[in-house]
Amino acid sequence: MVVVPRESMKYDVIVVGAGLAGCSAVIQLAQQGLQVLLLEQARYPVHRLCGEFLSVEVIAVFERLGVLETVRQAGAHPMQRTYLTAASGASFRSELPGTALGLSRYQLDRILFERSQSVGATCRDGTTVREIAGNLQEGFAVSTNQGEFLGRMVIGAYGKRSSLDRNLRRPFVDVRSPWVACKAHYEGIDLSGAIELHAFPGGYCGFSQIESGRINACWIAHERVLTSAASADERICPPALFQNPILAERLRSMHRISPSQSLSQISFAIKNKFDRDLLMIGDAGGMITPLCGDGMAMALRSAELAVPFAVRFLENGLMDFKHQYEAAWTQEFKARLQLGRLIHNGFIQPHLASMGIKACNLIPALGNWIIRSTRGKSVVEAAPAIAPSLS
Ligand SMILES: Cc1cc2nc3c(=O)[nH]c(=O)nc-3n(C[C@H](O)[C@H](O)[C@H](O)COP(=O)(O)OP(=O)(O)OC[C@H]3O[C@@H](n4cnc5c(N)ncnc54)[C@H](O)[C@@H]3O)c2cc1C
């Protein structure tokens, strides 16, 4: 029998998951003088499945977290335009409401993890959380492969799907999701400052230029696109992608320079913001469809939303913050998530994608409205003032 050492130190907050949401929460909490423990199962640095497009509003958030200069030095690639295409060949070009960035998760997650360490939080990678017991009144015991840790509060920032969701019996894990995704890094084309999104039957593929001019290509689709994939290479680039002529031409001009990452069972289900008294942030609290390119911005923002409620609870012990956080989350994100799901479901259908793109060409204000409505308003306005330093 393995005897698990029980750490005597009791933390104010234990954060599970060192992605964008988790690191952002940790940095803010540690800067307020709280004892914070960050637990991450991966060993950094690590490649992650993601479109690696950072929406306009993250620049202001990075500034607040004190990582903007490091992100710039890591070679974040500025983007000011969008380019959308459909399998019919229809296309739409538009300006973004400011400067967005392309940076690999390999770099970004490392930068945020190191920042969490430098502001005084205890950060442990290679530490998988297996079980969480307790509640907000009595405190929590968090069991990991490295021992057990005690904390007054636990924040769940462990992403879209984790074994913890099953342990916590979260309802969405029992509903099968058909969405699969894959990403890899490529060389061979230049996107000239545009984020590209190409629809194909059953899914869509995004191209984002990242550090050193590399291209991150990431697609998400219904799992049926894999049924015609006959080889390992075709599972990375299924035949369905080549039904969009513009996407096909791009893919033929590029060559892959990294291994691929893939994922299945991606769920956009509505999730509780508290489960067994765990405060959920980032994808663990709800995920926007990748088409919007706003998941990382939302993850960062949800941490900013949650931290003042967490601090207030630690100060006064009152439980009313649970409803207040849930209400604030709903007000800020719910409409964005619903619109994101609607556009995602339309964009994967060739006729609707083509009609939508033609409509955006006829009424460009429609395209601009969709881009603005699928990201945070308050922060969009703050971004352009900081963005020029990245251009
Ligand atoms: C196909 C696809 C493309 C996307 N493209 C984009 C895009 O271009 N732009 C964008 O803004 N968003 C995009 N997103 C969304 C974005 O990736 C997420 O919204 C964002 O990563 C959420 O951040 P997070 O911190 O909540 O979770 P994550 O970044 O997933 O971090 C969760 C962390 O928790 C850790 N963890 C999990 N379980 C445990 C455990 N038991 N113990 C310890 N640690 C654990 C994980 O290892 C991970 O490090 C995309 C999503 C998909 C599926």
GROMACS .gro file of C-alpha atoms and ligand atoms in nm:
model
  444
    1MET     CA    1   0.000   0.000   0.000
    2VAL     CA    2   0.128   0.350  -0.086
    3VAL     CA    3   0.118   0.592   0.207
    4VAL     CA    4   0.048   0.936   0.068
    5PRO     CA    5   0.223   1.219   0.257
    6ARG     CA    6  -0.022   1.481   0.379
    7GLU     CA    7   0.122   1.833   0.342
    8SER     CA    8   0.074   2.025   0.664
    9MET     CA    9   0.051   2.360   0.487
   10LYS     CA   10  -0.300   2.483   0.424
   11TYR     CA   11  -0.338   2.701   0.117
   12ASP     CA   12  -0.592   2.978   0.078
   13VAL     CA   13  -0.665   2.861  -0.275
   14ILE     CA   14  -0.568   2.551  -0.473
   15VAL     CA   15  -0.605   2.593  -0.849
   16VAL     CA   16  -0.632   2.277  -1.059
   17GLY     CA   17  -0.494   2.321  -1.413
   18ALA     CA   18  -0.225   2.561  -1.537
   19GLY     CA   19  -0.378   2.664  -1.868
   20LEU     CA   20  -0.478   3.022  -1.938
   21ALA     CA   21  -0.761   3.039  -1.684
   22GLY     CA   22  -0.566   2.870  -1.404
   23CYS     CA   23  -0.247   3.075  -1.444
   24SER     CA   24  -0.443   3.398  -1.476
   25ALA     CA   25  -0.631   3.328  -1.151
   26VAL     CA   26  -0.312   3.226  -0.971
   27ILE     CA   27  -0.123   3.540  -1.076
   28GLN     CA   28  -0.403   3.767  -0.952
   29LEU     CA   29  -0.454   3.578  -0.624
   30ALA     CA   30  -0.082   3.561  -0.544
   31GLN     CA   31  -0.045   3.932  -0.617
   32GLN     CA   32  -0.301   3.995  -0.342
   33GLY     CA   33  -0.077   3.818  -0.090
   34LEU     CA   34  -0.273   3.491  -0.075
   35GLN     CA   35  -0.110   3.149  -0.035
   36VAL     CA   36  -0.183   2.983  -0.367
   37LEU     CA   37  -0.103   2.636  -0.499
   38LEU     CA   38  -0.119   2.560  -0.873
   39LEU     CA   39  -0.138   2.194  -0.976
   40GLU     CA   40  -0.081   2.087  -1.337
   41GLN     CA   41  -0.071   1.734  -1.474
   42ALA     CA   42   0.152   1.810  -1.777
   43ARG     CA   43   0.523   1.888  -1.759
   44TYR     CA   44   0.596   2.228  -1.914
   45PRO     CA   45   0.668   2.324  -2.184
   46VAL     CA   46   0.408   2.121  -2.374
   47HIS     CA   47   0.232   2.139  -2.711
   48ARG     CA   48  -0.148   2.165  -2.694
   49LEU     CA   49  -0.433   2.131  -2.938
   50CYS     CA   50  -0.551   2.486  -3.012
   51GLY     CA   51  -0.596   2.727  -3.304
   52GLU     CA   52  -0.333   2.951  -3.136
   53PHE     CA   53  -0.517   3.267  -3.238
   54LEU     CA   54  -0.533   3.517  -2.953
   55SER     CA   55  -0.826   3.753  -2.992
   56VAL     CA   56  -0.783   4.131  -2.977
   57GLU     CA   57  -0.891   4.168  -2.614
   58VAL     CA   58  -0.610   3.949  -2.471
   59ILE     CA   59  -0.354   4.225  -2.520
   60ALA     CA   60  -0.509   4.431  -2.241
   61VAL     CA   61  -0.533   4.119  -2.020
   62PHE     CA   62  -0.166   4.029  -2.083
   63GLU     CA   63  -0.073   4.384  -1.986
   64ARG     CA   64  -0.263   4.348  -1.658
   65LEU     CA   65  -0.101   4.009  -1.588
   66GLY     CA   66   0.245   4.152  -1.656
   67VAL     CA   67   0.331   3.919  -1.947
   68LEU     CA   68   0.275   4.137  -2.255
   69GLU     CA   69   0.644   4.217  -2.306
   70THR     CA   70   0.744   3.849  -2.265
   71VAL     CA   71   0.474   3.748  -2.514
   72ARG     CA   72   0.611   4.003  -2.760
   73GLN     CA   73   0.968   3.879  -2.708
   74ALA     CA   74   0.854   3.522  -2.770
   75GLY     CA   75   0.769   3.632  -3.124
   76ALA     CA   76   0.388   3.667  -3.108
   77HIS     CA   77   0.271   3.739  -3.462
   78PRO     CA   78   0.031   4.035  -3.510
   79MET     CA   79  -0.289   3.991  -3.714
   80GLN     CA   80  -0.531   4.263  -3.822
   81ARG     CA   81  -0.755   4.091  -4.077
   82THR     CA   82  -0.979   3.787  -4.126
   83TYR     CA   83  -1.024   3.575  -4.437
   84LEU     CA   84  -1.318   3.333  -4.450
   85THR     CA   85  -1.388   3.084  -4.729
   86ALA     CA   86  -1.651   2.819  -4.805
   87ALA     CA   87  -1.628   2.495  -5.005
   88SER     CA   88  -1.814   2.671  -5.290
   89GLY     CA   89  -1.514   2.906  -5.327
   90ALA     CA   90  -1.705   3.203  -5.180
   91SER     CA   91  -1.482   3.422  -4.962
   92PHE     CA   92  -1.504   3.723  -4.730
   93ARG     CA   93  -1.229   3.954  -4.605
   94SER     CA   94  -1.267   4.187  -4.310
   95GLU     CA   95  -1.070   4.392  -4.057
   96LEU     CA   96  -1.044   4.273  -3.697
   97PRO     CA   97  -1.149   4.528  -3.432
   98GLY     CA   98  -0.780   4.572  -3.335
   99THR     CA   99  -0.457   4.370  -3.336
  100ALA     CA  100  -0.483   3.999  -3.255
  101LEU     CA  101  -0.184   3.771  -3.191
  102GLY     CA  102  -0.060   3.430  -3.299
  103LEU     CA  103   0.158   3.244  -3.049
  104SER     CA  104   0.201   2.871  -2.990
  105ARG     CA  105   0.058   2.727  -2.671
  106TYR     CA  106   0.404   2.574  -2.621
  107GLN     CA  107   0.533   2.928  -2.559
  108LEU     CA  108   0.224   3.091  -2.409
  109ASP     CA  109   0.148   2.835  -2.139
  110ARG     CA  110   0.516   2.831  -2.036
  111ILE     CA  111   0.518   3.212  -2.008
  112LEU     CA  112   0.206   3.215  -1.789
  113PHE     CA  113   0.335   2.927  -1.572
  114GLU     CA  114   0.667   3.105  -1.515
  115ARG     CA  115   0.484   3.428  -1.432
  116SER     CA  116   0.274   3.237  -1.175
  117GLN     CA  117   0.597   3.116  -1.014
  118SER     CA  118   0.755   3.461  -1.017
  119VAL     CA  119   0.466   3.625  -0.829
  120GLY     CA  120   0.510   3.383  -0.539
  121ALA     CA  121   0.259   3.103  -0.601
  122THR     CA  122   0.365   2.743  -0.538
  123CYS     CA  123   0.349   2.583  -0.883
  124ARG     CA  124   0.377   2.209  -0.940
  125ASP     CA  125   0.367   2.062  -1.288
  126GLY     CA  126   0.370   1.685  -1.336
  127THR     CA  127   0.104   1.671  -1.064
  128THR     CA  128  -0.227   1.508  -1.156
  129VAL     CA  129  -0.526   1.577  -0.935
  130ARG     CA  130  -0.715   1.253  -0.881
  131GLU     CA  131  -0.981   1.345  -0.628
  132ILE     CA  132  -1.114   1.647  -0.447
  133ALA     CA  133  -1.299   1.609  -0.117
  134GLY     CA  134  -1.452   1.872   0.109
  135ASN     CA  135  -1.655   2.187   0.081
  136LEU     CA  136  -1.633   2.563   0.122
  137GLN     CA  137  -1.732   2.555   0.490
  138GLU     CA  138  -1.480   2.292   0.607
  139GLY     CA  139  -1.206   2.326   0.345
  140PHE     CA  140  -1.079   2.083   0.082
  141ALA     CA  141  -0.835   1.792   0.055
  142VAL     CA  142  -0.692   1.752  -0.295
  143SER     CA  143  -0.539   1.411  -0.372
  144THR     CA  144  -0.272   1.392  -0.641
  145ASN     CA  145  -0.004   1.153  -0.765
  146GLN     CA  146   0.239   1.362  -0.558
  147GLY     CA  147   0.053   1.362  -0.228
  148GLU     CA  148  -0.241   1.540  -0.068
  149PHE     CA  149  -0.284   1.917  -0.031
  150LEU     CA  150  -0.523   2.112   0.189
  151GLY     CA  151  -0.691   2.438   0.093
  152ARG     CA  152  -0.977   2.663   0.198
  153MET     CA  153  -1.100   2.693  -0.158
  154VAL     CA  154  -1.047   2.501  -0.485
  155ILE     CA  155  -1.074   2.655  -0.831
  156GLY     CA  156  -1.134   2.412  -1.120
  157ALA     CA  157  -0.939   2.538  -1.423
  158TYR     CA  158  -0.873   2.197  -1.573
  159GLY     CA  159  -1.010   2.263  -1.921
  160LYS     CA  160  -1.280   2.121  -2.144
  161ARG     CA  161  -1.271   1.759  -2.023
  162SER     CA  162  -1.081   1.581  -1.749
  163SER     CA  163  -1.111   1.260  -1.552
  164LEU     CA  164  -1.213   1.491  -1.266
  165ASP     CA  165  -1.540   1.567  -1.445
  166ARG     CA  166  -1.634   1.199  -1.411
  167ASN     CA  167  -1.526   1.190  -1.045
  168LEU     CA  168  -1.740   1.497  -0.980
  169ARG     CA  169  -2.028   1.335  -1.175
  170ARG     CA  170  -2.075   1.640  -1.395
  171PRO     CA  171  -2.377   1.572  -1.620
  172PHE     CA  172  -2.216   1.665  -1.954
  173VAL     CA  173  -1.966   1.373  -1.944
  174ASP     CA  174  -2.248   1.122  -1.999
  175VAL     CA  175  -2.353   1.288  -2.325
  176ARG     CA  176  -2.145   1.168  -2.619
  177SER     CA  177  -2.004   1.449  -2.833
  178PRO     CA  178  -1.919   1.389  -3.202
  179TRP     CA  179  -1.660   1.667  -3.237
  180VAL     CA  180  -1.300   1.575  -3.319
  181ALA     CA  181  -1.006   1.809  -3.383
  182CYS     CA  182  -0.643   1.803  -3.491
  183LYS     CA  183  -0.361   2.055  -3.516
  184ALA     CA  184   0.000   2.074  -3.638
  185HIS     CA  185   0.260   2.337  -3.728
  186TYR     CA  186   0.354   2.401  -4.092
  187GLU     CA  187   0.585   2.609  -4.311
  188GLY     CA  188   0.555   2.727  -4.668
  189ILE     CA  189   0.297   3.007  -4.681
  190ASP     CA  190   0.261   3.360  -4.547
  191LEU     CA  191  -0.081   3.477  -4.426
  192SER     CA  192   0.008   3.849  -4.447
  193GLY     CA  193  -0.145   3.942  -4.113
  194ALA     CA  194  -0.475   3.756  -4.159
  195ILE     CA  195  -0.641   3.484  -3.953
  196GLU     CA  196  -0.794   3.239  -4.200
  197LEU     CA  197  -1.096   3.018  -4.151
  198HIS     CA  198  -1.189   2.770  -4.425
  199ALA     CA  199  -1.516   2.574  -4.411
  200PHE     CA  200  -1.544   2.221  -4.550
  201PRO     CA  201  -1.832   1.972  -4.534
  202GLY     CA  202  -1.869   1.879  -4.166
  203GLY     CA  203  -1.612   2.117  -4.021
  204TYR     CA  204  -1.369   2.405  -4.058
  205CYS     CA  205  -0.995   2.464  -4.050
  206GLY     CA  206  -0.818   2.772  -3.908
  207PHE     CA  207  -0.473   2.901  -4.004
  208SER     CA  208  -0.292   3.129  -3.761
  209GLN     CA  209   0.061   3.257  -3.812
  210ILE     CA  210   0.269   3.215  -3.496
  211GLU     CA  211   0.631   3.279  -3.386
  212SER     CA  212   0.906   3.242  -3.650
  213GLY     CA  213   0.644   3.276  -3.926
  214ARG     CA  214   0.522   2.919  -3.877
  215ILE     CA  215   0.158   2.837  -3.949
  216ASN     CA  216  -0.063   2.661  -3.696
  217ALA     CA  217  -0.333   2.467  -3.884
  218CYS     CA  218  -0.614   2.341  -3.666
  219TRP     CA  219  -0.941   2.184  -3.779
  220ILE     CA  220  -1.252   2.072  -3.594
  221ALA     CA  221  -1.518   1.856  -3.752
  222HIS     CA  222  -1.788   1.597  -3.701
  223GLU     CA  223  -1.623   1.257  -3.644
  224ARG     CA  224  -1.770   1.124  -3.971
  225VAL     CA  225  -1.495   1.312  -4.164
  226LEU     CA  226  -1.251   1.052  -4.031
  227THR     CA  227  -1.437   0.755  -4.178
  228SER     CA  228  -1.278   0.819  -4.520
  229ALA     CA  229  -0.928   0.873  -4.373
  230ALA     CA  230  -0.725   0.573  -4.492
  231SER     CA  231  -0.382   0.654  -4.343
  232ALA     CA  232  -0.219   0.832  -4.050
  233ASP     CA  233  -0.154   1.133  -4.277
  234GLU     CA  234  -0.522   1.141  -4.377
  235ARG     CA  235  -0.623   1.147  -4.012
  236ILE     CA  236  -0.415   1.465  -3.980
  237CYS     CA  237  -0.557   1.609  -4.307
  238PRO     CA  238  -0.878   1.417  -4.391
  239PRO     CA  239  -1.001   1.416  -4.757
  240ALA     CA  240  -1.299   1.639  -4.659
  241LEU     CA  241  -1.063   1.936  -4.614
  242PHE     CA  242  -0.966   1.919  -4.982
  243GLN     CA  243  -1.330   1.983  -5.086
  244ASN     CA  244  -1.269   2.352  -5.022
  245PRO     CA  245  -1.051   2.457  -5.322
  246ILE     CA  246  -0.884   2.748  -5.140
  247LEU     CA  247  -0.804   2.531  -4.837
  248ALA     CA  248  -0.680   2.253  -5.067
  249GLU     CA  249  -0.442   2.490  -5.243
  250ARG     CA  250  -0.310   2.615  -4.908
  251LEU     CA  251  -0.255   2.262  -4.777
  252ARG     CA  252  -0.065   2.161  -5.093
  253SER     CA  253   0.167   2.463  -5.054
  254MET     CA  254   0.261   2.382  -4.692
  255HIS     CA  255   0.469   2.111  -4.527
  256ARG     CA  256   0.427   1.986  -4.173
  257ILE     CA  257   0.715   2.053  -3.933
  258SER     CA  258   0.572   1.917  -3.605
  259PRO     CA  259   0.392   1.612  -3.475
  260SER     CA  260   0.014   1.656  -3.462
  261GLN     CA  261  -0.215   1.673  -3.159
  262SER     CA  262  -0.568   1.542  -3.182
  263LEU     CA  263  -0.869   1.525  -2.954
  264SER     CA  264  -1.215   1.370  -2.958
  265GLN     CA  265  -1.535   1.416  -2.756
  266ILE     CA  266  -1.509   1.797  -2.755
  267SER     CA  267  -1.822   1.921  -2.584
  268PHE     CA  268  -1.989   2.262  -2.600
  269ALA     CA  269  -2.247   2.163  -2.340
  270ILE     CA  270  -2.365   2.405  -2.074
  271LYS     CA  271  -2.175   2.341  -1.751
  272ASN     CA  272  -2.231   2.437  -1.389
  273LYS     CA  273  -2.011   2.715  -1.254
  274PHE     CA  274  -1.998   2.536  -0.918
  275ASP     CA  275  -1.988   2.161  -0.873
  276ARG     CA  276  -1.950   2.026  -0.519
  277ASP     CA  277  -1.842   2.377  -0.413
  278LEU     CA  278  -1.559   2.394  -0.671
  279LEU     CA  279  -1.552   2.727  -0.850
  280MET     CA  280  -1.515   2.657  -1.225
  281ILE     CA  281  -1.333   2.891  -1.464
  282GLY     CA  282  -1.218   2.872  -1.827
  283ASP     CA  283  -1.339   2.576  -2.032
  284ALA     CA  284  -1.423   2.391  -1.708
  285GLY     CA  285  -1.704   2.645  -1.664
  286GLY     CA  286  -1.814   2.653  -2.029
  287MET     CA  287  -1.655   2.653  -2.373
  288ILE     CA  288  -1.719   2.870  -2.677
  289THR     CA  289  -1.695   2.707  -3.021
  290PRO     CA  290  -1.343   2.739  -3.174
  291LEU     CA  291  -1.484   2.921  -3.477
  292CYS     CA  292  -1.508   3.236  -3.266
  293GLY     CA  293  -1.136   3.224  -3.178
  294ASP     CA  294  -1.222   3.360  -2.835
  295GLY     CA  295  -1.181   3.062  -2.599
  296MET     CA  296  -0.846   3.175  -2.464
  297ALA     CA  297  -0.966   3.533  -2.414
  298MET     CA  298  -1.274   3.398  -2.234
  299ALA     CA  299  -1.062   3.171  -2.015
  300LEU     CA  300  -0.845   3.466  -1.912
  301ARG     CA  301  -1.148   3.688  -1.859
  302SER     CA  302  -1.339   3.429  -1.653
  303ALA     CA  303  -1.045   3.424  -1.411
  304GLU     CA  304  -1.063   3.803  -1.380
  305LEU     CA  305  -1.433   3.770  -1.311
  306ALA     CA  306  -1.392   3.496  -1.049
  307VAL     CA  307  -1.099   3.632  -0.847
  308PRO     CA  308  -1.279   3.923  -0.670
  309PHE     CA  309  -1.557   3.682  -0.563
  310ALA     CA  310  -1.302   3.430  -0.435
  311VAL     CA  311  -1.116   3.700  -0.239
  312ARG     CA  312  -1.438   3.827  -0.084
  313PHE     CA  313  -1.533   3.476   0.026
  314LEU     CA  314  -1.190   3.425   0.184
  315GLU     CA  315  -1.235   3.753   0.373
  316ASN     CA  316  -1.593   3.718   0.496
  317GLY     CA  317  -1.683   3.348   0.453
  318LEU     CA  318  -2.025   3.434   0.306
  319MET     CA  319  -2.165   3.188   0.051
  320ASP     CA  320  -2.371   3.440  -0.149
  321PHE     CA  321  -2.074   3.483  -0.384
  322LYS     CA  322  -2.171   3.156  -0.557
  323HIS     CA  323  -2.490   3.304  -0.704
  324GLN     CA  324  -2.317   3.631  -0.775
  325TYR     CA  325  -2.034   3.467  -0.972
  326GLU     CA  326  -2.282   3.254  -1.166
  327ALA     CA  327  -2.490   3.563  -1.252
  328ALA     CA  328  -2.184   3.764  -1.357
  329TRP     CA  329  -2.062   3.474  -1.574
  330THR     CA  330  -2.402   3.438  -1.742
  331GLN     CA  331  -2.427   3.809  -1.809
  332GLU     CA  332  -2.081   3.827  -1.963
  333PHE     CA  333  -2.060   3.502  -2.161
  334LYS     CA  334  -2.396   3.334  -2.221
  335ALA     CA  335  -2.504   3.527  -2.532
  336ARG     CA  336  -2.154   3.489  -2.682
  337LEU     CA  337  -2.163   3.113  -2.631
  338GLN     CA  338  -2.509   3.079  -2.786
  339LEU     CA  339  -2.416   3.286  -3.091
  340GLY     CA  340  -2.092   3.085  -3.124
  341ARG     CA  341  -2.284   2.755  -3.129
  342LEU     CA  342  -2.525   2.891  -3.389
  343ILE     CA  343  -2.251   3.005  -3.626
  344HIS     CA  344  -2.052   2.685  -3.573
  345ASN     CA  345  -2.355   2.472  -3.669
  346GLY     CA  346  -2.414   2.683  -3.981
  347PHE     CA  347  -2.051   2.703  -4.092
  348ILE     CA  348  -2.007   2.324  -4.108
  349GLN     CA  349  -2.292   2.298  -4.362
  350PRO     CA  350  -2.162   2.385  -4.712
  351HIS     CA  351  -2.479   2.566  -4.833
  352LEU     CA  352  -2.518   2.772  -4.516
  353ALA     CA  353  -2.145   2.857  -4.505
  354SER     CA  354  -2.160   2.975  -4.866
  355MET     CA  355  -2.482   3.173  -4.811
  356GLY     CA  356  -2.343   3.328  -4.493
  357ILE     CA  357  -2.023   3.439  -4.665
  358LYS     CA  358  -2.218   3.583  -4.959
  359ALA     CA  359  -2.443   3.770  -4.714
  360CYS     CA  360  -2.136   3.916  -4.541
  361ASN     CA  361  -2.009   4.039  -4.880
  362LEU     CA  362  -2.345   4.202  -4.954
  363ILE     CA  363  -2.369   4.355  -4.606
  364PRO     CA  364  -2.012   4.385  -4.467
  365ALA     CA  365  -2.156   4.528  -4.143
  366LEU     CA  366  -2.304   4.181  -4.077
  367GLY     CA  367  -1.960   4.016  -4.080
  368ASN     CA  368  -1.816   4.287  -3.859
  369TRP     CA  369  -2.110   4.253  -3.618
  370ILE     CA  370  -2.052   3.875  -3.588
  371ILE     CA  371  -1.680   3.927  -3.520
  372ARG     CA  372  -1.752   4.186  -3.250
  373SER     CA  373  -2.042   3.996  -3.093
  374THR     CA  374  -1.836   3.682  -3.038
  375ARG     CA  375  -1.578   3.859  -2.820
  376GLY     CA  376  -1.569   4.073  -2.507
  377LYS     CA  377  -1.686   4.429  -2.558
  378SER     CA  378  -1.536   4.611  -2.262
  379VAL     CA  379  -1.185   4.489  -2.332
  380VAL     CA  380  -1.199   4.529  -2.711
  381GLU     CA  381  -1.209   4.902  -2.657
  382ALA     CA  382  -0.899   4.895  -2.436
  383ALA     CA  383  -0.684   4.693  -2.679
  384PRO     CA  384  -0.588   4.928  -2.966
  385ALA     CA  385  -0.400   5.166  -2.737
  386ILE     CA  386  -0.156   4.891  -2.640
  387ALA     CA  387  -0.150   4.699  -2.969
  388PRO     CA  388   0.081   4.922  -3.178
  389SER     CA  389   0.385   4.808  -2.978
  390LEU     CA  390   0.328   4.461  -3.127
  391SER     CA  391   0.288   4.566  -3.488
  392LIG     C1  392  -1.000   2.270  -3.199
  392LIG     C2  393  -0.989   2.387  -3.107
  392LIG     C3  394  -0.932   2.506  -3.154
  392LIG     C4  395  -0.926   2.617  -3.070
  392LIG     N1  396  -0.872   2.732  -3.118
  392LIG     C5  397  -0.871   2.842  -3.042
  392LIG     C6  398  -0.816   2.963  -3.090
  392LIG     O1  399  -0.761   2.971  -3.199
  392LIG     N2  400  -0.822   3.073  -3.010
  392LIG     C7  401  -0.880   3.069  -2.886
  392LIG     O2  402  -0.885   3.173  -2.820
  392LIG     N3  403  -0.930   2.954  -2.837
  392LIG     C8  404  -0.926   2.842  -2.911
  392LIG     N4  405  -0.975   2.724  -2.859
  392LIG     C9  406  -1.025   2.723  -2.722
  392LIG    C10  407  -0.909   2.728  -2.621
  392LIG     O3  408  -0.813   2.631  -2.651
  392LIG    C11  409  -0.964   2.705  -2.481
  392LIG     O4  410  -1.082   2.780  -2.464
  392LIG    C12  411  -0.862   2.747  -2.374
  392LIG     O5  412  -0.746   2.670  -2.385
  392LIG    C13  413  -0.922   2.727  -2.237
  392LIG     O6  414  -0.825   2.751  -2.138
  392LIG     P1  415  -0.838   2.679  -1.996
  392LIG     O7  416  -0.732   2.737  -1.913
  392LIG     O8  417  -0.978   2.681  -1.950
  392LIG     O9  418  -0.808   2.525  -2.028
  392LIG     P2  419  -0.676   2.457  -2.083
  392LIG    O10  420  -0.594   2.553  -2.159
  392LIG    O11  421  -0.722   2.333  -2.153
  392LIG    O12  422  -0.595   2.418  -1.952
  392LIG    C14  423  -0.642   2.319  -1.864
  392LIG    C15  424  -0.522   2.262  -1.791
  392LIG    O13  425  -0.567   2.172  -1.689
  392LIG    C16  426  -0.479   2.061  -1.685
  392LIG     N5  427  -0.550   1.949  -1.621
  392LIG    C17  428  -0.657   1.879  -1.667
  392LIG     N6  429  -0.693   1.785  -1.579
  392LIG    C18  430  -0.607   1.795  -1.475
  392LIG    C19  431  -0.591   1.722  -1.353
  392LIG     N7  432  -0.673   1.621  -1.322
  392LIG     N8  433  -0.491   1.759  -1.269
  392LIG    C20  434  -0.406   1.860  -1.300
  392LIG     N9  435  -0.416   1.931  -1.416
  392LIG    C21  436  -0.516   1.899  -1.502
  392LIG    C22  437  -0.446   2.037  -1.832
  392LIG    O14  438  -0.328   1.961  -1.849
  392LIG    C23  439  -0.431   2.181  -1.883
  392LIG    O15  440  -0.300   2.228  -1.869
  392LIG    C24  441  -0.979   2.609  -2.939
  392LIG    C25  442  -1.034   2.491  -2.892
  392LIG    C26  443  -1.039   2.380  -2.974
  392LIG    C27  444  -1.099   2.253  -2.923
   0.00000   0.00000   0.00000
